[in-house]
Coordinates of C-alpha atoms in Angstrom, one line a residue:
Chain A
X1 CA -6.2 -21.8 -1.3
X2 CA -9.7 -23.1 -1.5
X3 CA -11.9 -20.4 -0.1
X4 CA -14.7 -20.2 -2.6
X5 CA -17.1 -18.7 -0.2
X6 CA -14.8 -16.2 1.4
X7 CA -16.2 -12.6 1.7
X8 CA -13.7 -10.3 0.1
X9 CA -12.7 -6.7 0.1
X10 CA -10.4 -4.2 -1.6
X11 CA -8.9 -1.2 0.1
X12 CA -8.2 1.9 -2.0
X13 CA -5.9 4.4 -0.4
X14 CA -6.4 7.8 -2.2
X15 CA -3.6 10.3 -1.8
X16 CA -0.6 11.8 -3.6
X17 CA 1.2 12.1 -0.2
X18 CA 1.4 8.3 0.1
X19 CA 2.7 7.9 -3.5
X20 CA 5.3 10.5 -2.9
X21 CA 6.7 8.6 0.0
X22 CA 6.1 11.5 2.4
X23 CA 3.3 9.8 4.3
X24 CA 3.5 6.2 5.4
X25 CA 0.0 4.7 5.2
X26 CA -1.3 3.4 8.5
X27 CA -4.9 2.7 7.3
X28 CA -4.3 -0.5 5.4
X29 CA -2.9 -2.5 8.4
X30 CA -5.8 -1.3 10.6
X31 CA -8.5 -2.1 8.0
X32 CA -6.9 -5.5 7.0
X33 CA -6.9 -6.6 10.7
X34 CA -10.4 -5.1 11.5
X35 CA -12.0 -6.5 8.4
X36 CA -10.5 -10.0 9.1
X37 CA -12.0 -9.9 12.6
X38 CA -15.4 -9.4 10.8
X39 CA -14.6 -12.4 8.5
X40 CA -13.9 -10.1 5.5
X41 CA -10.6 -10.8 3.7
X42 CA -8.7 -8.0 2.0
X43 CA -7.6 -9.4 -1.3
X44 CA -6.1 -6.3 -2.8
X45 CA -5.1 -2.8 -2.0
X46 CA -4.4 0.0 -4.4
X47 CA -2.7 3.3 -3.6
X48 CA -3.8 5.9 -6.2
X49 CA -3.3 9.6 -6.8
X50 CA -5.8 12.5 -6.3
X51 CA -7.0 12.2 -9.9
X52 CA -10.7 12.0 -10.6
X53 CA -10.5 9.7 -13.6
X54 CA -8.1 7.3 -11.8
X55 CA -10.3 7.2 -8.7
X56 CA -13.4 6.5 -10.7
X57 CA -11.8 3.8 -12.8
X58 CA -10.2 2.1 -9.8
X59 CA -13.5 2.1 -7.8
X60 CA -15.4 0.7 -10.7
X61 CA -12.8 -2.1 -11.3
X62 CA -12.8 -3.0 -7.6
X63 CA -16.5 -2.8 -6.8
X64 CA -17.3 -5.4 -9.4
X65 CA -14.4 -7.7 -8.4
X66 CA -14.8 -7.8 -4.6
X67 CA -17.7 -8.0 -2.1
X68 CA -16.7 -4.7 -0.4
X69 CA -14.6 -1.7 -1.3
X70 CA -13.3 0.7 1.3
X71 CA -11.6 3.9 0.3
X72 CA -9.6 6.3 2.6
X73 CA -8.7 9.9 1.9
X74 CA -9.9 12.9 0.0
X75 CA -13.2 13.8 1.8
X76 CA -12.3 17.1 3.4
X77 CA -13.0 20.7 2.3
X78 CA -9.9 21.6 0.3
X79 CA -9.5 21.7 -3.5
X80 CA -7.6 18.3 -3.5
X81 CA -10.5 16.5 -1.8
X82 CA -12.2 15.0 -4.8
X83 CA -13.2 11.6 -3.7
X84 CA -17.0 12.3 -3.5
X85 CA -17.0 13.8 -7.0
X86 CA -14.9 10.9 -8.3
X87 CA -17.2 8.3 -6.8
X88 CA -20.3 10.1 -8.2
X89 CA -18.6 9.8 -11.6
X90 CA -17.9 6.1 -11.1
X91 CA -21.6 5.5 -10.3
X92 CA -22.8 8.0 -12.9
X93 CA -24.9 9.9 -10.3
X94 CA -24.9 13.6 -9.4
X95 CA -23.5 15.1 -6.2
X96 CA -26.3 16.3 -4.0
X97 CA -26.3 18.4 -0.9
X98 CA -27.3 16.0 1.8
X99 CA -29.7 17.6 4.3
X100 CA -28.7 15.4 7.2
X101 CA -25.0 16.0 6.5
X102 CA -25.6 19.8 6.3
X103 CA -27.5 19.7 9.5
X104 CA -24.6 18.0 11.3
X105 CA -22.1 20.6 10.0
X106 CA -24.5 23.4 11.0
X107 CA -24.6 22.1 14.5
X108 CA -20.8 21.6 14.6
X109 CA -19.7 25.1 13.4
X110 CA -20.3 28.4 15.0
X111 CA -22.5 30.9 13.1
X112 CA -20.6 32.3 10.1
X113 CA -18.0 29.5 10.1
X114 CA -19.9 27.2 7.7
X115 CA -18.3 28.7 4.5
X116 CA -18.6 27.3 1.0
X117 CA -15.6 25.0 1.4
X118 CA -17.1 23.4 4.5
X119 CA -20.5 23.1 2.8
X120 CA -18.8 21.0 0.1
X121 CA -18.5 18.3 2.7
X122 CA -22.2 17.9 2.7
X123 CA -22.1 17.0 -1.0
X124 CA -22.7 13.3 -1.3
X125 CA -23.4 11.2 -4.4
X126 CA -27.1 10.7 -5.0
X127 CA -28.3 7.4 -3.5
X128 CA -25.5 7.2 -0.9
X129 CA -26.1 6.7 2.8
X130 CA -24.1 8.6 5.4
X131 CA -21.3 7.2 7.6
X132 CA -21.3 9.1 10.9
X133 CA -18.2 11.1 11.9
X134 CA -18.1 11.3 15.7
X135 CA -14.9 13.3 15.7
X136 CA -15.2 16.2 13.2
X137 CA -18.8 15.8 11.9
X138 CA -18.0 15.8 8.1
X139 CA -19.5 12.4 7.2
X140 CA -18.3 9.6 5.0
X141 CA -20.8 7.7 2.9
X142 CA -21.7 4.3 1.5
X143 CA -22.9 3.8 -2.0
X144 CA -23.6 0.3 -3.2
X145 CA -20.8 -1.9 -1.8
X146 CA -18.3 1.1 -1.6
X147 CA -17.5 2.7 1.8
X148 CA -15.9 6.1 1.7
X149 CA -13.8 7.0 4.8
X150 CA -11.3 9.8 5.6
X151 CA -7.6 9.6 5.5
X152 CA -6.7 10.8 9.0
X153 CA -6.2 7.6 10.8
X154 CA -7.8 8.6 14.1
X155 CA -11.0 9.8 12.4
X156 CA -11.0 6.9 10.0
X157 CA -10.9 4.4 12.9
X158 CA -13.7 6.1 14.7
X159 CA -15.9 6.1 11.6
X160 CA -15.1 2.4 10.9
X161 CA -16.7 1.5 14.2
X162 CA -19.9 2.9 12.8
X163 CA -20.0 0.6 9.8
X164 CA -19.0 -2.7 11.4
X165 CA -22.6 -3.8 11.4
X166 CA -23.0 -3.1 7.7
X167 CA -20.2 -5.6 6.9
X168 CA -21.2 -9.2 7.0
X169 CA -18.4 -11.6 6.6
X170 CA -17.7 -15.3 7.1
X171 CA -15.4 -17.0 9.6
X172 CA -12.4 -14.9 10.6
X173 CA -9.1 -16.3 9.5
X174 CA -7.0 -17.4 12.4
X175 CA -3.2 -17.4 12.2
X176 CA -0.4 -19.0 14.1
X177 CA 3.2 -17.8 13.6
X178 CA 6.3 -19.8 14.5
X179 CA 9.8 -18.4 14.1
X180 CA 13.2 -20.0 14.0
X181 CA 16.7 -18.8 13.3
X182 CA 16.8 -21.1 10.3
X183 CA 17.2 -20.4 6.6
X184 CA 14.3 -20.7 4.2
X185 CA 16.3 -22.9 1.9
X186 CA 16.8 -25.6 4.6
X187 CA 13.1 -25.8 5.5
X188 CA 11.5 -25.2 2.0
X189 CA 11.1 -28.9 1.1
X190 CA 9.5 -30.0 4.3
X191 CA 7.3 -26.9 4.4
X192 CA 6.1 -27.6 0.9
X193 CA 5.1 -31.1 2.0
X194 CA 3.1 -29.6 4.9
X195 CA 1.4 -27.2 2.5
X196 CA 0.6 -30.1 0.1
X197 CA -1.1 -32.0 3.0
X198 CA -3.2 -29.0 3.9
X199 CA -4.2 -27.2 0.7
X200 CA -6.9 -25.2 2.4
X201 CA -4.4 -23.6 4.8
X202 CA -2.4 -20.6 3.7
X203 CA 1.2 -21.2 4.8
X204 CA 3.6 -18.3 4.4
X205 CA 7.3 -18.1 4.9
X206 CA 8.8 -14.7 5.8
X207 CA 12.5 -14.3 6.2
X208 CA 13.8 -11.6 8.5
X209 CA 17.0 -10.2 9.7
X210 CA 17.2 -9.4 13.5
X211 CA 20.4 -8.1 15.0
X212 CA 22.3 -9.5 12.1
X213 CA 20.9 -13.0 12.3
X214 CA 18.8 -14.5 9.5
X215 CA 15.6 -16.1 10.6
X216 CA 12.2 -17.0 9.2
X217 CA 8.7 -16.6 10.4
X218 CA 6.3 -19.4 9.3
X219 CA 2.7 -18.3 9.4
X220 CA -0.3 -20.6 9.0
X221 CA -3.7 -19.1 8.3
X222 CA -7.1 -20.8 8.2
X223 CA -10.5 -20.2 9.8
X224 CA -10.4 -23.7 11.3
X225 CA -8.9 -23.7 14.8
X226 CA -8.3 -27.4 15.0
X227 CA -6.6 -27.6 11.6
X228 CA -4.5 -24.5 12.6
X229 CA -3.2 -26.3 15.7
X230 CA -2.3 -29.4 13.7
X231 CA -0.4 -27.5 11.1
X232 CA 1.4 -25.5 13.8
X233 CA 2.5 -28.8 15.4
X234 CA 3.7 -30.2 12.0
X235 CA 5.7 -27.0 11.5
X236 CA 7.3 -27.3 14.9
X237 CA 8.1 -31.0 14.3
X238 CA 9.7 -30.1 11.0
X239 CA 11.9 -27.4 12.6
X240 CA 13.0 -29.8 15.4
X241 CA 13.8 -32.6 12.9
X242 CA 16.2 -30.1 11.3
X243 CA 17.8 -29.3 14.6
X244 CA 16.2 -25.9 14.9
X245 CA 14.3 -24.5 17.9
X246 CA 10.7 -23.3 17.2
X247 CA 9.8 -20.0 18.8
X248 CA 6.2 -19.1 19.3
X249 CA 6.2 -15.8 17.5
X250 CA 2.7 -14.8 18.3
X251 CA -0.8 -16.3 18.3
X252 CA -3.7 -14.3 17.0
Chain B
X1 CA -1.3 18.6 -12.9
X2 CA 0.3 19.1 -16.3
X3 CA 3.1 16.6 -16.4
X4 CA 2.8 15.1 -19.9
X5 CA 6.4 14.1 -20.0
X6 CA 6.8 12.8 -16.5
X7 CA 8.5 9.4 -16.3
X8 CA 6.2 7.1 -14.3
X9 CA 6.3 3.9 -12.3
X10 CA 4.0 1.5 -10.5
X11 CA 5.1 -0.5 -7.5
X12 CA 3.6 -3.9 -6.9
X13 CA 3.9 -5.3 -3.4
X14 CA 3.4 -9.1 -3.5
X15 CA 2.5 -10.8 -0.3
X16 CA -0.4 -12.2 1.7
X17 CA 1.3 -11.0 4.9
X18 CA 0.7 -7.4 4.0
X19 CA -2.9 -8.0 3.0
X20 CA -3.5 -9.8 6.3
X21 CA -2.4 -6.8 8.2
X22 CA 0.4 -8.8 9.9
X23 CA 3.3 -7.0 8.1
X24 CA 3.4 -3.3 7.6
X25 CA 5.0 -2.6 4.2
X26 CA 8.1 -0.6 4.4
X27 CA 9.1 -0.9 0.7
X28 CA 6.7 1.5 -0.9
X29 CA 7.9 4.6 1.1
X30 CA 11.5 3.7 0.3
X31 CA 10.9 3.1 -3.4
X32 CA 8.7 6.2 -3.8
X33 CA 11.3 8.4 -2.3
X34 CA 14.3 6.8 -4.1
X35 CA 12.5 6.7 -7.5
X36 CA 11.5 10.4 -7.1
X37 CA 15.2 11.2 -6.5
X38 CA 15.9 9.6 -9.9
X39 CA 13.1 11.7 -11.5
X40 CA 10.7 8.7 -11.7
X41 CA 7.2 9.3 -10.2
X42 CA 5.3 6.5 -8.6
X43 CA 1.8 6.9 -9.9
X44 CA 0.2 3.8 -8.4
X45 CA 0.9 1.0 -6.0
X46 CA -0.9 -2.3 -5.7
X47 CA -0.7 -4.8 -2.9
X48 CA -1.7 -8.2 -4.1
X49 CA -1.7 -11.8 -2.8
X50 CA 0.6 -14.7 -3.6
X51 CA -1.6 -15.8 -6.5
X52 CA 0.0 -16.5 -9.9
X53 CA -3.0 -15.4 -11.9
X54 CA -3.4 -12.2 -10.0
X55 CA 0.3 -11.4 -10.1
X56 CA 0.5 -12.0 -13.9
X57 CA -2.6 -9.9 -14.6
X58 CA -1.4 -7.1 -12.4
X59 CA 2.0 -7.0 -13.9
X60 CA 0.5 -7.0 -17.4
X61 CA -1.9 -4.1 -16.6
X62 CA 0.9 -2.0 -15.0
X63 CA 3.7 -2.6 -17.5
X64 CA 1.6 -1.2 -20.3
X65 CA 0.4 1.8 -18.3
X66 CA 3.6 3.0 -16.7
X67 CA 7.2 3.5 -17.8
X68 CA 8.6 1.2 -15.1
X69 CA 7.2 -1.4 -12.8
X70 CA 8.9 -2.6 -9.6
X71 CA 7.8 -5.6 -7.7
X72 CA 8.8 -6.7 -4.2
X73 CA 8.3 -10.1 -2.6
X74 CA 8.1 -13.7 -3.5
X75 CA 11.5 -14.5 -5.0
X76 CA 12.8 -16.9 -2.2
X77 CA 13.1 -20.7 -2.2
X78 CA 9.8 -21.6 -0.5
X79 CA 6.5 -22.9 -2.0
X80 CA 4.9 -19.5 -1.6
X81 CA 7.6 -17.8 -3.7
X82 CA 5.9 -17.7 -7.0
X83 CA 6.8 -14.3 -8.4
X84 CA 9.3 -15.6 -11.1
X85 CA 6.8 -18.1 -12.4
X86 CA 4.0 -15.5 -12.4
X87 CA 6.0 -13.0 -14.3
X88 CA 7.1 -15.7 -16.8
X89 CA 3.4 -16.3 -17.3
X90 CA 2.7 -12.6 -17.7
X91 CA 5.4 -12.3 -20.5
X92 CA 4.4 -15.8 -21.9
X93 CA 8.0 -17.0 -21.7
X94 CA 9.4 -20.2 -19.9
X95 CA 11.4 -20.2 -16.7
X96 CA 15.0 -21.1 -17.4
X97 CA 17.9 -22.0 -15.1
X98 CA 20.2 -19.0 -15.4
X99 CA 23.8 -20.1 -15.5
X100 CA 25.1 -16.9 -13.9
X101 CA 22.6 -17.1 -11.1
X102 CA 23.3 -20.7 -10.5
X103 CA 27.0 -19.9 -10.3
X104 CA 26.4 -17.2 -7.7
X105 CA 24.4 -19.6 -5.6
X106 CA 27.1 -22.3 -5.9
X107 CA 29.7 -19.9 -4.7
X108 CA 27.5 -18.8 -1.8
X109 CA 26.5 -22.2 -0.4
X110 CA 28.7 -24.9 1.1
X111 CA 28.9 -28.1 -0.9
X112 CA 25.7 -30.1 -0.3
X113 CA 23.7 -27.0 0.8
X114 CA 22.4 -26.1 -2.7
X115 CA 19.3 -28.2 -2.5
X116 CA 16.4 -28.2 -5.0
X117 CA 14.6 -25.4 -3.2
X118 CA 17.6 -23.1 -3.4
X119 CA 18.3 -24.1 -7.0
X120 CA 14.8 -22.8 -7.8
X121 CA 16.1 -19.3 -7.1
X122 CA 18.2 -19.6 -10.3
X123 CA 15.1 -20.0 -12.3
X124 CA 14.5 -16.8 -14.2
X125 CA 12.1 -16.0 -17.0
X126 CA 13.7 -16.4 -20.4
X127 CA 15.0 -13.1 -21.7
X128 CA 15.4 -11.5 -18.3
X129 CA 18.6 -9.9 -17.1
X130 CA 19.8 -10.4 -13.5
X131 CA 19.7 -7.9 -10.6
X132 CA 22.7 -8.6 -8.4
X133 CA 22.0 -9.5 -4.7
X134 CA 25.0 -8.4 -2.7
X135 CA 23.5 -9.7 0.6
X136 CA 22.2 -13.3 0.1
X137 CA 23.1 -13.9 -3.6
X138 CA 19.7 -15.0 -4.9
X139 CA 19.2 -12.5 -7.7
X140 CA 16.3 -10.5 -8.8
X141 CA 15.7 -9.8 -12.5
X142 CA 14.6 -7.3 -15.0
X143 CA 12.4 -8.3 -17.9
X144 CA 11.2 -5.5 -20.2
X145 CA 10.3 -2.6 -18.0
X146 CA 9.6 -4.8 -15.0
X147 CA 12.1 -5.0 -12.1
X148 CA 11.7 -7.9 -9.7
X149 CA 13.0 -7.3 -6.2
X150 CA 12.8 -9.2 -2.9
X151 CA 10.4 -8.4 0.0
X152 CA 13.0 -8.2 2.9
X153 CA 13.6 -4.4 3.1
X154 CA 17.3 -4.6 3.8
X155 CA 18.0 -6.8 0.9
X156 CA 15.6 -4.9 -1.4
X157 CA 17.4 -1.7 -0.7
X158 CA 20.8 -3.1 -1.4
X159 CA 19.5 -4.5 -4.7
X160 CA 17.8 -1.3 -5.6
X161 CA 21.2 0.4 -5.5
X162 CA 22.3 -1.9 -8.3
X163 CA 19.5 -0.8 -10.7
X164 CA 19.7 3.0 -10.2
X165 CA 21.6 3.4 -13.5
X166 CA 19.0 1.4 -15.4
X167 CA 16.2 3.9 -14.5
X168 CA 16.3 7.1 -16.4
X169 CA 13.9 9.7 -15.2
X170 CA 13.2 13.4 -15.6
X171 CA 13.6 16.2 -13.1
X172 CA 12.9 15.1 -9.5
X173 CA 9.9 16.6 -7.9
X174 CA 10.8 19.0 -5.1
X175 CA 8.5 19.6 -2.2
X176 CA 8.0 22.2 0.4
X177 CA 5.8 21.6 3.4
X178 CA 4.3 24.3 5.6
X179 CA 2.2 23.5 8.6
X180 CA -0.1 25.5 10.8
X181 CA -2.5 24.9 13.6
X182 CA -5.3 26.0 11.3
X183 CA -8.4 24.1 10.1
X184 CA -8.7 23.1 6.4
X185 CA -12.1 24.7 6.1
X186 CA -10.7 28.2 7.0
X187 CA -7.9 28.1 4.4
X188 CA -9.6 26.1 1.7
X189 CA -10.8 29.0 -0.4
X190 CA -7.5 30.9 -0.4
X191 CA -5.5 27.7 -1.0
X192 CA -7.8 26.9 -4.0
X193 CA -6.9 30.3 -5.4
X194 CA -3.2 29.6 -5.1
X195 CA -3.7 26.2 -6.8
X196 CA -5.6 28.0 -9.6
X197 CA -2.7 30.4 -10.1
X198 CA -0.2 27.6 -10.3
X199 CA -1.9 24.7 -12.2
X200 CA 1.4 22.9 -12.8
X201 CA 2.2 22.7 -9.1
X202 CA 0.6 19.9 -7.0
X203 CA -0.7 21.5 -3.8
X204 CA -1.9 19.0 -1.1
X205 CA -3.6 19.7 2.2
X206 CA -3.1 17.1 4.9
X207 CA -4.9 17.5 8.2
X208 CA -3.3 16.0 11.3
X209 CA -4.0 15.7 15.0
X210 CA -1.0 16.3 17.3
X211 CA -1.3 16.2 21.0
X212 CA -5.1 16.8 20.7
X213 CA -4.7 19.8 18.4
X214 CA -5.9 19.9 14.9
X215 CA -3.5 21.2 12.3
X216 CA -2.8 21.0 8.6
X217 CA 0.3 20.4 6.5
X218 CA 0.3 22.1 3.2
X219 CA 2.7 20.5 0.7
X220 CA 3.6 22.0 -2.7
X221 CA 5.3 19.8 -5.2
X222 CA 7.0 20.7 -8.5
X223 CA 10.3 20.1 -10.2
X224 CA 10.8 23.9 -10.6
X225 CA 12.7 25.3 -7.6
X226 CA 11.8 28.9 -8.3
X227 CA 8.1 28.2 -8.7
X228 CA 8.2 26.1 -5.5
X229 CA 9.6 29.0 -3.5
X230 CA 7.0 31.4 -4.9
X231 CA 4.1 29.1 -4.0
X232 CA 5.5 28.5 -0.5
X233 CA 5.6 32.3 0.0
X234 CA 2.0 32.6 -1.2
X235 CA 0.9 29.8 1.2
X236 CA 2.7 31.6 4.1
X237 CA 1.1 34.9 3.2
X238 CA -2.3 33.2 3.1
X239 CA -1.8 31.8 6.6
X240 CA -0.6 35.1 8.0
X241 CA -3.6 36.9 6.5
X242 CA -5.8 34.5 8.4
X243 CA -4.0 35.2 11.7
X244 CA -2.2 31.9 11.6
X245 CA 1.6 31.2 12.2
X246 CA 3.2 29.3 9.3
X247 CA 5.6 26.6 10.5
X248 CA 8.3 25.3 8.2
X249 CA 7.5 21.6 8.3
X250 CA 10.3 20.3 6.3
X251 CA 12.1 21.1 3.1
X252 CA 13.2 18.3 0.8

């Protein structure tokens, strides 16, 4: 698809618990949707283990390839929270105790509660700026084009609200989905012709099985509202020409 | 963690619909769990767009870095199903019409239904072996250490059953999870000491919020059942020493 000027992002999900299958990640769907609303398109996501060398290498690969990188996970006080250290390694900077972060933690905890493990959460790579944590105070941070967020979805979402104005994107991609109880094979040729007429529109075909019936959801995506409506009409006309009933699946 | 001999895998989820946030991937949790049961550890997952160059580069990066690579998505009959072509490009081999695959499709479809789009599904990279599709007949394939599966979860799972005996792993990782309504900061120091005593065990700390209460799930993972039981007892003793009640979260 021709989107030379699109603003792009990669999402890096850090956590052994997702790779073990124990935890189903909920952060990518949220971030993909929220970033698209800001005109930033998630082009790749990587799920990686709690391993400093892997985190550093992945962050370095992604920050050079995409406009923005967002990471989730690994910024708490326990021994397996190694994201800050790993990103300091990626940027070849030291970890420093951030005075502002320490102050926020001091205000949050009762006297005597701010132990060594909790103080670790004020350790931020040199040169980073903080991302405010309105829920539990331990901050995230931004360094270069990399935004470091926690893994707990409720806290991650609250902190994402605080960085919306640091992310400047292009036009959001609009999508229009039309479903039918048709088979992909029957519509493939006509759908390919619609795609060929509209090379700048991303047209996807997603088969599904619902209550034992095979169907397909056809999703057109483009920032151009007028073109989107035309493509949707062409898809509906194609389905009707094949004797199928188009169903408005959703409109975003 | 010291796992020099672990058998490893990467999972590559191919599909714009996951990166747009529209579809929540269900294949990684299944594959991560199923592969671990076979003694194969998923070390990385990547979610990438329907883009031939990106798919080929990602497959090449992963197939050299891990023992196995499993891909999902993009093997249907529509224009956006480009996984076979992309993997042929990665391996620098042509796509060939596979006689066995074509035969399966001919038996599945009524006379006249096997149109050009559906015939495309018999196009397999030269040198690949088929993965049987008991649901809708369009096969996946294996080439080298790369296993190519569909994106529709029900079909993917049925086809995974057919490749279990092609995947030879080591000992499955066992896990034991203990939860408590404690804060990570309070247990971090003691937990780090348990981790230091058992460097070959992967101990993860995962905070959660349930019904407005903060808690933490502590998960130990190792192939050694005896060591796992010891570490679990040490974690429970740590929690009790801090005045917390350990809760058996699950035992896999």
